PDB file of C-alpha atoms and ligand atoms in Angstrom:
ATOM      1  CA  MET M   5     127.684 124.033  84.611  1.00 91.00           C
ATOM      2  CA  ARG M   6     128.927 127.530  85.181  1.00 89.00           C
ATOM      3  CA  GLN M   7     127.054 128.825  82.046  1.00 92.00           C
ATOM      4  CA  ALA M   8     123.915 126.913  82.682  1.00 95.00           C
ATOM      5  CA  ARG M   9     120.785 128.716  83.383  1.00 96.00           C
ATOM      6  CA  LYS M  10     119.076 125.642  84.750  1.00 98.00           C
ATOM      7  CA  LEU M  11     120.532 122.690  86.539  1.00 98.00           C
ATOM      8  CA  ALA M  12     118.581 119.565  87.313  1.00 98.00           C
ATOM      9  CA  VAL M  13     120.062 117.124  89.875  1.00 99.00           C
ATOM     10  CA  LEU M  14     118.825 113.576  90.357  1.00 99.00           C
ATOM     11  CA  THR M  15     119.974 112.031  93.546  1.00 98.00           C
ATOM     12  CA  GLY M  16     119.885 108.641  94.964  1.00 98.00           C
ATOM     13  CA  ALA M  17     120.910 106.804  98.203  1.00 98.00           C
ATOM     14  CA  GLY M  18     124.651 107.177  97.463  1.00 98.00           C
ATOM     15  CA  VAL M  19     124.645 110.953  98.092  1.00 98.00           C
ATOM     16  CA  SER M  20     123.602 110.180 101.733  1.00 98.00           C
ATOM     17  CA  ARG M  21     126.087 107.258 102.137  1.00 97.00           C
ATOM     18  CA  GLU M  22     128.697 109.583 103.637  1.00 98.00           C
ATOM     19  CA  SER M  23     126.037 110.697 106.201  1.00 98.00           C
ATOM     20  CA  GLY M  24     125.986 107.145 107.471  1.00 97.00           C
ATOM     21  CA  ILE M  25     122.745 106.109 105.761  1.00 97.00           C
ATOM     22  CA  PRO M  26     123.098 102.739 104.056  1.00 95.00           C
ATOM     23  CA  THR M  27     122.276 102.513 100.273  1.00 96.00           C
ATOM     24  CA  PHE M  28     120.074  99.712  98.840  1.00 95.00           C
ATOM     25  CA  ARG M  29     122.144  97.785  96.399  1.00 90.00           C
ATOM     26  CA  ASP M  30     125.746  97.888  97.488  1.00 85.00           C
ATOM     27  CA  ALA M  31     126.744  94.280  97.595  1.00 74.00           C
ATOM     28  CA  GLN M  32     128.177  94.243 101.167  1.00 77.00           C
ATOM     29  CA  THR M  33     126.675  97.193 103.044  1.00 83.00           C
ATOM     30  CA  GLY M  34     123.485  97.786 101.048  1.00 86.00           C
ATOM     31  CA  LEU M  35     120.056  97.300 102.754  1.00 85.00           C
ATOM     32  CA  TRP M  36     118.905  94.612 100.244  1.00 88.00           C
ATOM     33  CA  ALA M  37     121.989  92.535 101.119  1.00 85.00           C
ATOM     34  CA  SER M  38     120.461  91.751 104.594  1.00 85.00           C
ATOM     35  CA  TYR M  39     116.734  92.491 104.049  1.00 85.00           C
ATOM     36  CA  ASP M  40     114.199  91.193 101.533  1.00 90.00           C
ATOM     37  CA  PRO M  41     112.674  94.054  99.566  1.00 89.00           C
ATOM     38  CA  ALA M  42     109.605  91.972  98.773  1.00 88.00           C
ATOM     39  CA  ARG M  43     108.813  91.764 102.559  1.00 92.00           C
ATOM     40  CA  LEU M  44     109.724  95.284 103.537  1.00 94.00           C
ATOM     41  CA  ALA M  45     109.136  97.615 100.662  1.00 95.00           C
ATOM     42  CA  THR M  46     105.954  96.432  99.061  1.00 97.00           C
ATOM     43  CA  PRO M  47     102.230  96.929  99.971  1.00 97.00           C
ATOM     44  CA  GLN M  48     101.852  93.103 100.061  1.00 97.00           C
ATOM     45  CA  GLY M  49     104.823  92.817 102.440  1.00 96.00           C
ATOM     46  CA  PHE M  50     103.207  95.410 104.709  1.00 97.00           C
ATOM     47  CA  LEU M  51      99.798  93.581 104.802  1.00 97.00           C
ATOM     48  CA  ALA M  52     101.504  90.280 105.470  1.00 97.00           C
ATOM     49  CA  ASP M  53     103.406  91.512 108.510  1.00 96.00           C
ATOM     50  CA  PRO M  54     102.601  95.083 109.503  1.00 97.00           C
ATOM     51  CA  PRO M  55     104.753  95.112 112.706  1.00 96.00           C
ATOM     52  CA  LEU M  56     107.870  93.824 110.893  1.00 95.00           C
ATOM     53  CA  VAL M  57     107.583  96.630 108.288  1.00 96.00           C
ATOM     54  CA  TRP M  58     106.723  99.316 111.041  1.00 96.00           C
ATOM     55  CA  ARG M  59     109.802  98.314 113.125  1.00 94.00           C
ATOM     56  CA  TRP M  60     112.108  98.329 110.090  1.00 94.00           C
ATOM     57  CA  TYR M  61     111.057 101.874 109.267  1.00 95.00           C
ATOM     58  CA  ASP M  62     111.482 102.875 112.939  1.00 95.00           C
ATOM     59  CA  MET M  63     114.954 101.521 112.776  1.00 93.00           C
ATOM     60  CA  ARG M  64     115.762 103.415 109.602  1.00 94.00           C
ATOM     61  CA  ARG M  65     114.045 106.646 110.777  1.00 95.00           C
ATOM     62  CA  ALA M  66     116.405 106.686 113.877  1.00 95.00           C
ATOM     63  CA  ILE M  67     119.414 106.471 111.617  1.00 96.00           C
ATOM     64  CA  VAL M  68     118.049 109.430 109.494  1.00 97.00           C
ATOM     65  CA  LEU M  69     117.296 111.494 112.499  1.00 96.00           C
ATOM     66  CA  ASP M  70     120.763 111.008 113.769  1.00 97.00           C
ATOM     67  CA  ALA M  71     122.341 111.791 110.385  1.00 98.00           C
ATOM     68  CA  GLN M  72     123.608 115.166 109.213  1.00 98.00           C
ATOM     69  CA  PRO M  73     124.006 116.498 105.739  1.00 98.00           C
ATOM     70  CA  ASN M  74     127.497 115.793 104.360  1.00 99.00           C
ATOM     71  CA  PRO M  75     129.677 117.933 102.107  1.00 98.00           C
ATOM     72  CA  GLY M  76     127.964 116.477  99.054  1.00 98.00           C
ATOM     73  CA  HIS M  77     124.525 117.881 100.092  1.00 99.00           C
ATOM     74  CA  LEU M  78     126.023 121.142 101.168  1.00 98.00           C
ATOM     75  CA  ALA M  79     127.835 121.517  97.767  1.00 98.00           C
ATOM     76  CA  LEU M  80     124.544 121.012  95.897  1.00 98.00           C
ATOM     77  CA  SER M  81     122.849 123.670  98.016  1.00 98.00           C
ATOM     78  CA  GLU M  82     125.806 125.968  97.257  1.00 98.00           C
ATOM     79  CA  MET M  83     125.262 125.586  93.584  1.00 97.00           C
ATOM     80  CA  GLU M  84     122.051 127.746  94.000  1.00 97.00           C
ATOM     81  CA  GLU M  85     124.532 130.776  94.360  1.00 94.00           C
ATOM     82  CA  MET M  86     125.964 130.304  90.976  1.00 94.00           C
ATOM     83  CA  ILE M  87     123.230 128.883  88.802  1.00 96.00           C
ATOM     84  CA  PRO M  88     119.916 130.781  88.352  1.00 96.00           C
ATOM     85  CA  SER M  89     117.735 127.741  88.628  1.00 98.00           C
ATOM     86  CA  VAL M  90     118.691 124.550  90.512  1.00 98.00           C
ATOM     87  CA  VAL M  91     116.168 121.755  91.174  1.00 98.00           C
ATOM     88  CA  ILE M  92     116.985 118.760  93.155  1.00 98.00           C
ATOM     89  CA  ILE M  93     114.939 115.695  92.102  1.00 99.00           C
ATOM     90  CA  THR M  94     115.558 113.116  94.842  1.00 99.00           C
ATOM     91  CA  GLN M  95     114.698 109.474  95.261  1.00 98.00           C
ATOM     92  CA  ASN M  96     115.784 109.744  98.936  1.00 98.00           C
ATOM     93  CA  ILE M  97     113.318 109.818 101.807  1.00 98.00           C
ATOM     94  CA  ASP M  98     115.785 111.274 104.401  1.00 98.00           C
ATOM     95  CA  GLY M  99     115.075 114.904 104.087  1.00 98.00           C
ATOM     96  CA  LEU M 100     118.969 115.767 104.035  1.00 98.00           C
ATOM     97  CA  HIS M 101     118.751 118.031 100.974  1.00 98.00           C
ATOM     98  CA  ALA M 102     116.354 120.305 102.801  1.00 98.00           C
ATOM     99  CA  ARG M 103     118.481 120.291 105.795  1.00 98.00           C
ATOM    100  CA  ALA M 104     121.518 121.164 103.820  1.00 98.00           C
ATOM    101  CA  GLY M 105     119.595 124.277 102.605  1.00 98.00           C
ATOM    102  CA  SER M 106     118.527 123.367  99.110  1.00 98.00           C
ATOM    103  CA  ARG M 107     115.286 125.241  98.394  1.00 98.00           C
ATOM    104  CA  ASP M 108     113.598 123.500  95.381  1.00 98.00           C
ATOM    105  CA  ILE M 109     113.368 119.767  96.044  1.00 98.00           C
ATOM    106  CA  ILE M 110     111.134 117.195  94.468  1.00 98.00           C
ATOM    107  CA  GLU M 111     110.766 114.105  96.589  1.00 98.00           C
ATOM    108  CA  LEU M 112     109.940 111.215  94.248  1.00 98.00           C
ATOM    109  CA  HIS M 113     109.782 108.343  96.810  1.00 98.00           C
ATOM    110  CA  GLY M 114     108.159 110.283  99.731  1.00 98.00           C
ATOM    111  CA  ASN M 115     109.658 111.159 103.186  1.00 98.00           C
ATOM    112  CA  ILE M 116     110.248 108.816 106.061  1.00 97.00           C
ATOM    113  CA  ALA M 117     109.327 111.557 108.531  1.00 96.00           C
ATOM    114  CA  ARG M 118     105.680 111.547 107.345  1.00 97.00           C
ATOM    115  CA  TYR M 119     102.980 109.021 107.838  1.00 97.00           C
ATOM    116  CA  LYS M 120      99.636 108.257 106.045  1.00 98.00           C
ATOM    117  CA  CYS M 121      97.042 105.558 106.349  1.00 98.00           C
ATOM    118  CA  PHE M 122      97.190 102.518 104.137  1.00 98.00           C
ATOM    119  CA  GLU M 123      93.667 102.432 102.821  1.00 98.00           C
ATOM    120  CA  ASN M 124      92.922 106.202 102.137  1.00 98.00           C
ATOM    121  CA  GLU M 125      96.254 108.051 102.357  1.00 97.00           C
ATOM    122  CA  HIS M 126      94.989 110.270 105.138  1.00 98.00           C
ATOM    123  CA  PRO M 127      98.094 112.237 106.349  1.00 97.00           C
ATOM    124  CA  GLN M 128      98.966 111.752 109.933  1.00 94.00           C
ATOM    125  CA  ALA M 129     101.199 113.850 112.206  1.00 88.00           C
ATOM    126  CA  ASP M 130     102.572 113.325 115.585  1.00 84.00           C
ATOM    127  CA  VAL M 131     102.926 109.596 115.601  1.00 92.00           C
ATOM    128  CA  GLN M 132     104.475 108.305 118.803  1.00 86.00           C
ATOM    129  CA  PRO M 133     107.865 106.596 118.215  1.00 80.00           C
ATOM    130  CA  GLY M 134     108.613 103.140 119.530  1.00 83.00           C
ATOM    131  CA  LEU M 135     105.127 101.618 119.384  1.00 89.00           C
ATOM    132  CA  GLY M 136     106.314  98.403 117.796  1.00 92.00           C
ATOM    133  CA  GLU M 137     103.447  98.070 115.452  1.00 95.00           C
ATOM    134  CA  PRO M 138     101.380 100.453 113.398  1.00 97.00           C
ATOM    135  CA  PRO M 139      98.541 102.520 115.108  1.00 96.00           C
ATOM    136  CA  ARG M 140      95.274 103.098 113.241  1.00 96.00           C
ATOM    137  CA  CYS M 141      94.065 106.199 111.588  1.00 96.00           C
ATOM    138  CA  SER M 142      90.616 107.593 112.634  1.00 95.00           C
ATOM    139  CA  CYS M 143      89.218 105.768 109.580  1.00 97.00           C
ATOM    140  CA  GLY M 144      90.236 102.508 111.062  1.00 97.00           C
ATOM    141  CA  SER M 145      93.112 101.883 108.572  1.00 98.00           C
ATOM    142  CA  LEU M 146      96.567 101.041 109.607  1.00 98.00           C
ATOM    143  CA  LEU M 147      99.212 103.823 109.471  1.00 97.00           C
ATOM    144  CA  ARG M 148     102.302 103.345 107.229  1.00 98.00           C
ATOM    145  CA  PRO M 149     105.313 105.565 106.344  1.00 97.00           C
ATOM    146  CA  ASP M 150     104.617 108.101 103.567  1.00 98.00           C
ATOM    147  CA  VAL M 151     107.120 106.458 101.122  1.00 98.00           C
ATOM    148  CA  VAL M 152     106.644 104.822  97.776  1.00 98.00           C
ATOM    149  CA  TRP M 153     107.013 100.975  97.743  1.00 98.00           C
ATOM    150  CA  PHE M 154     107.563  98.783  94.751  1.00 97.00           C
ATOM    151  CA  GLY M 155     104.420  98.467  92.531  1.00 97.00           C
ATOM    152  CA  GLU M 156     103.001 101.807  93.826  1.00 98.00           C
ATOM    153  CA  ASN M 157     102.740 104.937  91.799  1.00 98.00           C
ATOM    154  CA  LEU M 158     104.869 107.867  92.457  1.00 98.00           C
ATOM    155  CA  PRO M 159     103.161 111.131  93.771  1.00 98.00           C
ATOM    156  CA  PRO M 160     101.758 112.330  90.369  1.00 98.00           C
ATOM    157  CA  ALA M 161     102.542 116.059  90.904  1.00 98.00           C
ATOM    158  CA  ALA M 162     106.084 115.348  91.888  1.00 98.00           C
ATOM    159  CA  LEU M 163     106.717 112.950  88.878  1.00 98.00           C
ATOM    160  CA  GLU M 164     105.089 115.278  86.302  1.00 98.00           C
ATOM    161  CA  ARG M 165     107.266 118.218  87.665  1.00 98.00           C
ATOM    162  CA  ALA M 166     110.387 115.999  87.554  1.00 98.00           C
ATOM    163  CA  PHE M 167     109.752 115.185  83.862  1.00 98.00           C
ATOM    164  CA  SER M 168     109.167 118.833  83.030  1.00 98.00           C
ATOM    165  CA  GLU M 169     112.198 120.130  84.793  1.00 98.00           C
ATOM    166  CA  ILE M 170     114.613 117.519  83.381  1.00 98.00           C
ATOM    167  CA  ARG M 171     113.389 118.246  79.822  1.00 98.00           C
ATOM    168  CA  SER M 172     114.270 122.002  80.176  1.00 98.00           C
ATOM    169  CA  ALA M 173     117.708 121.654  81.951  1.00 98.00           C
ATOM    170  CA  GLN M 174     120.855 122.598  80.270  1.00 98.00           C
ATOM    171  CA  VAL M 175     122.806 120.368  82.570  1.00 98.00           C
ATOM    172  CA  ALA M 176     121.615 117.222  84.379  1.00 98.00           C
ATOM    173  CA  LEU M 177     123.676 116.029  87.336  1.00 98.00           C
ATOM    174  CA  VAL M 178     123.134 112.391  88.386  1.00 98.00           C
ATOM    175  CA  VAL M 179     124.512 111.520  91.738  1.00 98.00           C
ATOM    176  CA  GLY M 180     124.594 108.352  93.699  1.00 98.00           C
ATOM    177  CA  THR M 181     121.971 106.305  92.125  1.00 98.00           C
ATOM    178  CA  SER M 182     122.287 102.885  90.568  1.00 97.00           C
ATOM    179  CA  GLY M 183     119.757 103.879  87.957  1.00 97.00           C
ATOM    180  CA  LEU M 184     117.878 100.617  88.231  1.00 97.00           C
ATOM    181  CA  VAL M 185     114.518 101.701  89.684  1.00 97.00           C
ATOM    182  CA  GLN M 186     111.918 103.042  87.372  1.00 98.00           C
ATOM    183  CA  PRO M 187     110.591 105.564  86.631  1.00 98.00           C
ATOM    184  CA  ALA M 188     113.394 107.798  88.199  1.00 98.00           C
ATOM    185  CA  ALA M 189     115.958 105.776  86.126  1.00 98.00           C
ATOM    186  CA  SER M 190     114.457 107.247  82.734  1.00 98.00           C
ATOM    187  CA  LEU M 191     115.125 110.819  83.889  1.00 98.00           C
ATOM    188  CA  PRO M 192     118.777 111.009  82.767  1.00 98.00           C
ATOM    189  CA  PHE M 193     117.790 109.434  79.435  1.00 98.00           C
ATOM    190  CA  ILE M 194     115.049 112.115  78.868  1.00 98.00           C
ATOM    191  CA  ALA M 195     117.478 114.791  79.880  1.00 98.00           C
ATOM    192  CA  ARG M 196     119.993 113.562  77.311  1.00 98.00           C
ATOM    193  CA  HIS M 197     117.301 113.183  74.734  1.00 98.00           C
ATOM    194  CA  HIS M 198     116.346 116.820  75.227  1.00 98.00           C
ATOM    195  CA  GLY M 199     119.969 118.065  74.819  1.00 97.00           C
ATOM    196  CA  ALA M 200     121.111 118.312  78.413  1.00 98.00           C
ATOM    197  CA  TYR M 201     124.840 117.874  79.139  1.00 98.00           C
ATOM    198  CA  LEU M 202     124.798 114.921  81.496  1.00 98.00           C
ATOM    199  CA  VAL M 203     127.237 114.660  84.386  1.00 98.00           C
ATOM    200  CA  GLU M 204     127.304 111.522  86.608  1.00 98.00           C
ATOM    201  CA  VAL M 205     128.969 111.234  89.928  1.00 98.00           C
ATOM    202  CA  ASN M 206     129.378 107.757  91.414  1.00 98.00           C
ATOM    203  CA  PRO M 207     132.246 105.564  92.727  1.00 98.00           C
ATOM    204  CA  GLU M 208     130.968 102.774  90.326  1.00 97.00           C
ATOM    205  CA  GLU M 209     129.748 102.658  86.821  1.00 98.00           C
ATOM    206  CA  THR M 210     125.935 102.436  86.587  1.00 98.00           C
ATOM    207  CA  ALA M 211     123.152 101.969  84.188  1.00 94.00           C
ATOM    208  CA  THR M 212     123.363 105.684  83.377  1.00 98.00           C
ATOM    209  CA  THR M 213     127.288 105.785  82.763  1.00 98.00           C
ATOM    210  CA  ILE M 214     126.958 104.898  79.156  1.00 98.00           C
ATOM    211  CA  ILE M 215     124.938 107.926  78.233  1.00 98.00           C
ATOM    212  CA  ALA M 216     126.947 110.395  80.410  1.00 98.00           C
ATOM    213  CA  ASP M 217     128.837 113.229  78.759  1.00 98.00           C
ATOM    214  CA  CYS M 218     131.101 113.283  81.817  1.00 98.00           C
ATOM    215  CA  PHE M 219     131.499 110.597  84.364  1.00 98.00           C
ATOM    216  CA  LEU M 220     133.217 111.755  87.621  1.00 98.00           C
ATOM    217  CA  GLN M 221     134.192 108.532  89.479  1.00 98.00           C
ATOM    218  CA  GLY M 222     134.210 108.828  93.150  1.00 98.00           C
ATOM    219  CA  ARG M 223     132.284 109.716  96.216  1.00 98.00           C
ATOM    220  CA  SER M 224     129.818 112.631  96.018  1.00 98.00           C
ATOM    221  CA  GLY M 225     131.051 114.082  99.380  1.00 98.00           C
ATOM    222  CA  GLU M 226     134.472 114.561  97.715  1.00 98.00           C
ATOM    223  CA  ILE M 227     133.558 115.332  94.100  1.00 98.00           C
ATOM    224  CA  LEU M 228     130.733 117.730  94.517  1.00 98.00           C
ATOM    225  CA  PRO M 229     132.660 120.180  96.728  1.00 98.00           C
ATOM    226  CA  ARG M 230     135.513 120.092  94.110  1.00 98.00           C
ATOM    227  CA  ILE M 231     132.872 121.022  91.414  1.00 97.00           C
ATOM    228  CA  VAL M 232     131.653 124.007  93.525  1.00 97.00           C
ATOM    229  CA  GLU M 233     135.331 125.060  94.124  1.00 96.00           C
ATOM    230  CA  ALA M 234     136.084 124.828  90.399  1.00 95.00           C
ATOM    231  CA  MET M 235     132.846 126.849  89.494  1.00 94.00           C
ATOM    232  CA  ARG M 236     133.750 129.601  92.065  1.00 92.00           C
ATOM    233  CA  ASP M 237     137.212 129.974  90.309  1.00 89.00           C
ATOM    234  CA  LEU M 238     135.591 130.364  86.849  1.00 85.00           C
ATOM    235  CA  LYS M 239     134.581 133.749  85.486  1.00 69.00           C
ATOM    236  CA  VAL M 240     131.670 133.704  83.015  1.00 68.00           C
TER     237      VAL M 240
HETATM  238  C1  BJW X   5     127.765 106.531  95.990  1.00 92.65           C
HETATM  239  C2  BJW X   5     128.447 106.563  97.165  1.00 92.65           C
HETATM  240  C3  BJW X   5     128.996 107.738  97.525  1.00 92.65           C
HETATM  241  C4  BJW X   5     127.763 104.533  97.027  1.00 92.65           C
HETATM  242  N1  BJW X   5     128.826 108.895  96.662  1.00 92.65           N
HETATM  243  N2  BJW X   5     127.602 107.576  95.249  1.00 92.65           N
HETATM  244  C5  BJW X   5     109.857  99.312  84.093  1.00 92.65           C
HETATM  245  C6  BJW X   5     110.617  98.323  83.806  1.00 92.65           C
HETATM  246  C7  BJW X   5     110.818  97.317  84.866  1.00 92.65           C
HETATM  247  C8  BJW X   5     110.331  97.448  86.121  1.00 92.65           C
HETATM  248  C9  BJW X   5     109.453  98.586  86.407  1.00 92.65           C
HETATM  249  C10 BJW X   5     109.224  99.441  85.287  1.00 92.65           C
HETATM  250  N3  BJW X   5     108.439 100.449  85.846  1.00 92.65           N
HETATM  251  C11 BJW X   5     108.159 100.142  87.167  1.00 92.65           C
HETATM  252  C12 BJW X   5     108.815  99.030  87.432  1.00 92.65           C
HETATM  253  C13 BJW X   5     108.790  98.372  88.796  1.00 92.65           C
HETATM  254  C14 BJW X   5     109.658  99.010  89.789  1.00 92.65           C
HETATM  255  C15 BJW X   5     111.050  98.905  89.343  1.00 92.65           C
HETATM  256  O1  BJW X   5     111.681  99.887  88.875  1.00 92.65           O
HETATM  257  N4  BJW X   5     111.662  97.794  89.518  1.00 92.65           N
HETATM  258  C16 BJW X   5     113.001  97.677  89.184  1.00 92.65           C
HETATM  259  C17 BJW X   5     113.893  97.232  90.437  1.00 92.65           C
HETATM  260  C18 BJW X   5     113.125  96.527  88.200  1.00 92.65           C
HETATM  261  N5  BJW X   5     109.258 100.403  89.991  1.00 92.65           N
HETATM  262  C19 BJW X   5     108.221 100.614  90.846  1.00 92.65           C
HETATM  263  O2  BJW X   5     107.553  99.811  91.296  1.00 92.65           O
HETATM  264  C20 BJW X   5     107.891 102.154  91.033  1.00 92.65           C
HETATM  265  N6  BJW X   5     106.549 102.363  90.836  1.00 92.65           N
HETATM  266  C21 BJW X   5     106.002 102.554  89.585  1.00 92.65           C
HETATM  267  O3  BJW X   5     106.788 102.663  88.543  1.00 92.65           O
HETATM  268  O4  BJW X   5     104.699 102.534  89.479  1.00 92.65           O
HETATM  269  C22 BJW X   5     103.988 102.169  88.214  1.00 92.65           C
HETATM  270  C23 BJW X   5     104.281 100.841  87.861  1.00 92.65           C
HETATM  271  C24 BJW X   5     104.234  99.808  88.849  1.00 92.65           C
HETATM  272  C25 BJW X   5     104.430  98.457  88.472  1.00 92.65           C
HETATM  273  C26 BJW X   5     104.737  98.143  87.171  1.00 92.65           C
HETATM  274  C27 BJW X   5     104.838  99.103  86.163  1.00 92.65           C
HETATM  275  C28 BJW X   5     104.593 100.516  86.569  1.00 92.65           C
HETATM  276  C29 BJW X   5     108.142 102.430  92.498  1.00 92.65           C
HETATM  277  C30 BJW X   5     109.479 102.387  92.941  1.00 92.65           C
HETATM  278  C31 BJW X   5     109.692 102.669  94.420  1.00 92.65           C
HETATM  279  C32 BJW X   5     111.033 102.415  94.943  1.00 92.65           C
HETATM  280  N7  BJW X   5     110.997 102.562  96.295  1.00 92.65           N
HETATM  281  C33 BJW X   5     112.277 102.287  97.109  1.00 92.65           C
HETATM  282  C34 BJW X   5     112.025 102.268  98.617  1.00 92.65           C
HETATM  283  C35 BJW X   5     111.510 103.693  99.088  1.00 92.65           C
HETATM  284  C36 BJW X   5     111.119 103.674 100.524  1.00 92.65           C
HETATM  285  C37 BJW X   5     112.368 103.257 101.414  1.00 92.65           C
HETATM  286  O5  BJW X   5     113.486 103.953 101.411  1.00 92.65           O
HETATM  287  O6  BJW X   5     112.224 102.305 102.081  1.00 92.65           O
HETATM  288  O7  BJW X   5     113.090 103.496  96.771  1.00 92.65           O
HETATM  289  S1  BJW X   5     113.289 101.037  96.567  1.00 92.65           S
HETATM  290  C38 BJW X   5     114.834 101.820  96.692  1.00 92.65           C
HETATM  291  O8  BJW X   5     115.472 102.016  95.425  1.00 92.65           O
HETATM  292  C39 BJW X   5     114.436 103.324  97.126  1.00 92.65           C
HETATM  293  C40 BJW X   5     115.443 104.118  96.332  1.00 92.65           C
HETATM  294  O9  BJW X   5     114.958 105.348  96.235  1.00 92.65           O
HETATM  295  C41 BJW X   5     115.482 103.350  95.008  1.00 92.65           C
HETATM  296  C42 BJW X   5     116.619 103.692  94.148  1.00 92.65           C
HETATM  297  O10 BJW X   5     117.845 103.291  94.709  1.00 92.65           O
HETATM  298  P1  BJW X   5     119.090 104.180  94.544  1.00 92.65           P
HETATM  299  O11 BJW X   5     118.857 105.444  95.202  1.00 92.65           O
HETATM  300  O12 BJW X   5     119.528 104.184  93.179  1.00 92.65           O
HETATM  301  O13 BJW X   5     120.107 103.393  95.520  1.00 92.65           O
HETATM  302  P2  BJW X   5     121.015 102.054  95.120  1.00 92.65           P
HETATM  303  O14 BJW X   5     121.452 101.463  96.445  1.00 92.65           O
HETATM  304  O15 BJW X   5     120.434 101.272  94.070  1.00 92.65           O
HETATM  305  O16 BJW X   5     122.397 102.680  94.437  1.00 92.65           O
HETATM  306  C43 BJW X   5     123.249 103.486  95.272  1.00 92.65           C
HETATM  307  C44 BJW X   5     124.264 104.125  94.405  1.00 92.65           C
HETATM  308  O17 BJW X   5     125.028 104.906  95.143  1.00 92.65           O
HETATM  309  C45 BJW X   5     125.240 103.021  93.692  1.00 92.65           C
HETATM  310  O18 BJW X   5     125.363 103.225  92.373  1.00 92.65           O
HETATM  311  C46 BJW X   5     126.584 103.239  94.387  1.00 92.65           C
HETATM  312  O19 BJW X   5     127.703 103.041  93.674  1.00 92.65           O
HETATM  313  C47 BJW X   5     126.395 104.664  94.777  1.00 92.65           C
HETATM  314  N8  BJW X   5     127.171 105.205  95.896  1.00 92.65           N
HETATM  315  N9  BJW X   5     128.406 105.268  97.772  1.00 92.65           N
HETATM  316  C48 BJW X   5     128.125 108.634  95.547  1.00 92.65           C
HETATM  317  N10 BJW X   5     129.683 107.992  98.694  1.00 92.65           N
END
């Protein structure tokens, strides 16, 4: 990593776990252990019960607004001091990488702080909190959070750039993702195919571990600061 000119980092919910934001698939504490993704994270679920989905995102937005970047987010932003090009490709919608100071961030699944309308994707600012149900856009369509639900396409420019960055990285660092959701889950495989050295940080083995050159087992809030410390000690 110390010698890399370009580092691409793919992050998932696990990197924000130590900020108090639940992951999706952890058996006991993950969101999908208590909530049904088909009802809450699909366009069909939203149309079936807009207030339910609206309130669920209000609840999660409150958690995100209360959360602070943890040492893992901060360590990733510090890597920018040691590697000429660092790009963060995140599946997270919480905005914590930006708050930690990372400067080049690709958000693959949107951002919970933004809204758009369901029919026409008109962006909407200044939505009042605590309404209990989605208000309407000036075009008449219901508003929704600007996140990517199952069955929806990822923002094309973000996805295209993510593929391009991962193909040209010397090192790819995959942090806190189960590697189960496509197309993000393909990125480590593409990185490896194009010759990147692949490092994974996760307390558990995942769908990516089998192709990792280096699997660092543990929490990102502990492992990533240790990587930064080791890099600072190294002269290149
Ligand atoms: C720690 C830790 C600590 C714990 N430190 N680590 C090809 C094949 C099969 C299916 C598909 C396919 N292509 C598309 C699909 C369908 C679907 C899909 O992938 N389904 C699979 C589940 C089977 N994909 C889509 O629909 C995507 N759209 C798309 O591809 O469009 C074209 C298309 C459509 C349909 C068919 C074919 C093509 C869109 C995906 C959108 C995902 N949206 C969500 C919700 C976002 C909004 C919200 O937050 O509400 O995104 S779902 C959820 O999963 C969220 C996450 O970003 C995403 C990934 O989860 P992540 O981050 O990996 O979290 P977890 O919980 O899974 O894992 C946490 C990890 O952290 C674990 O490994 C822990 O061990 C670890 N951890 N503590 C470090 N302290």
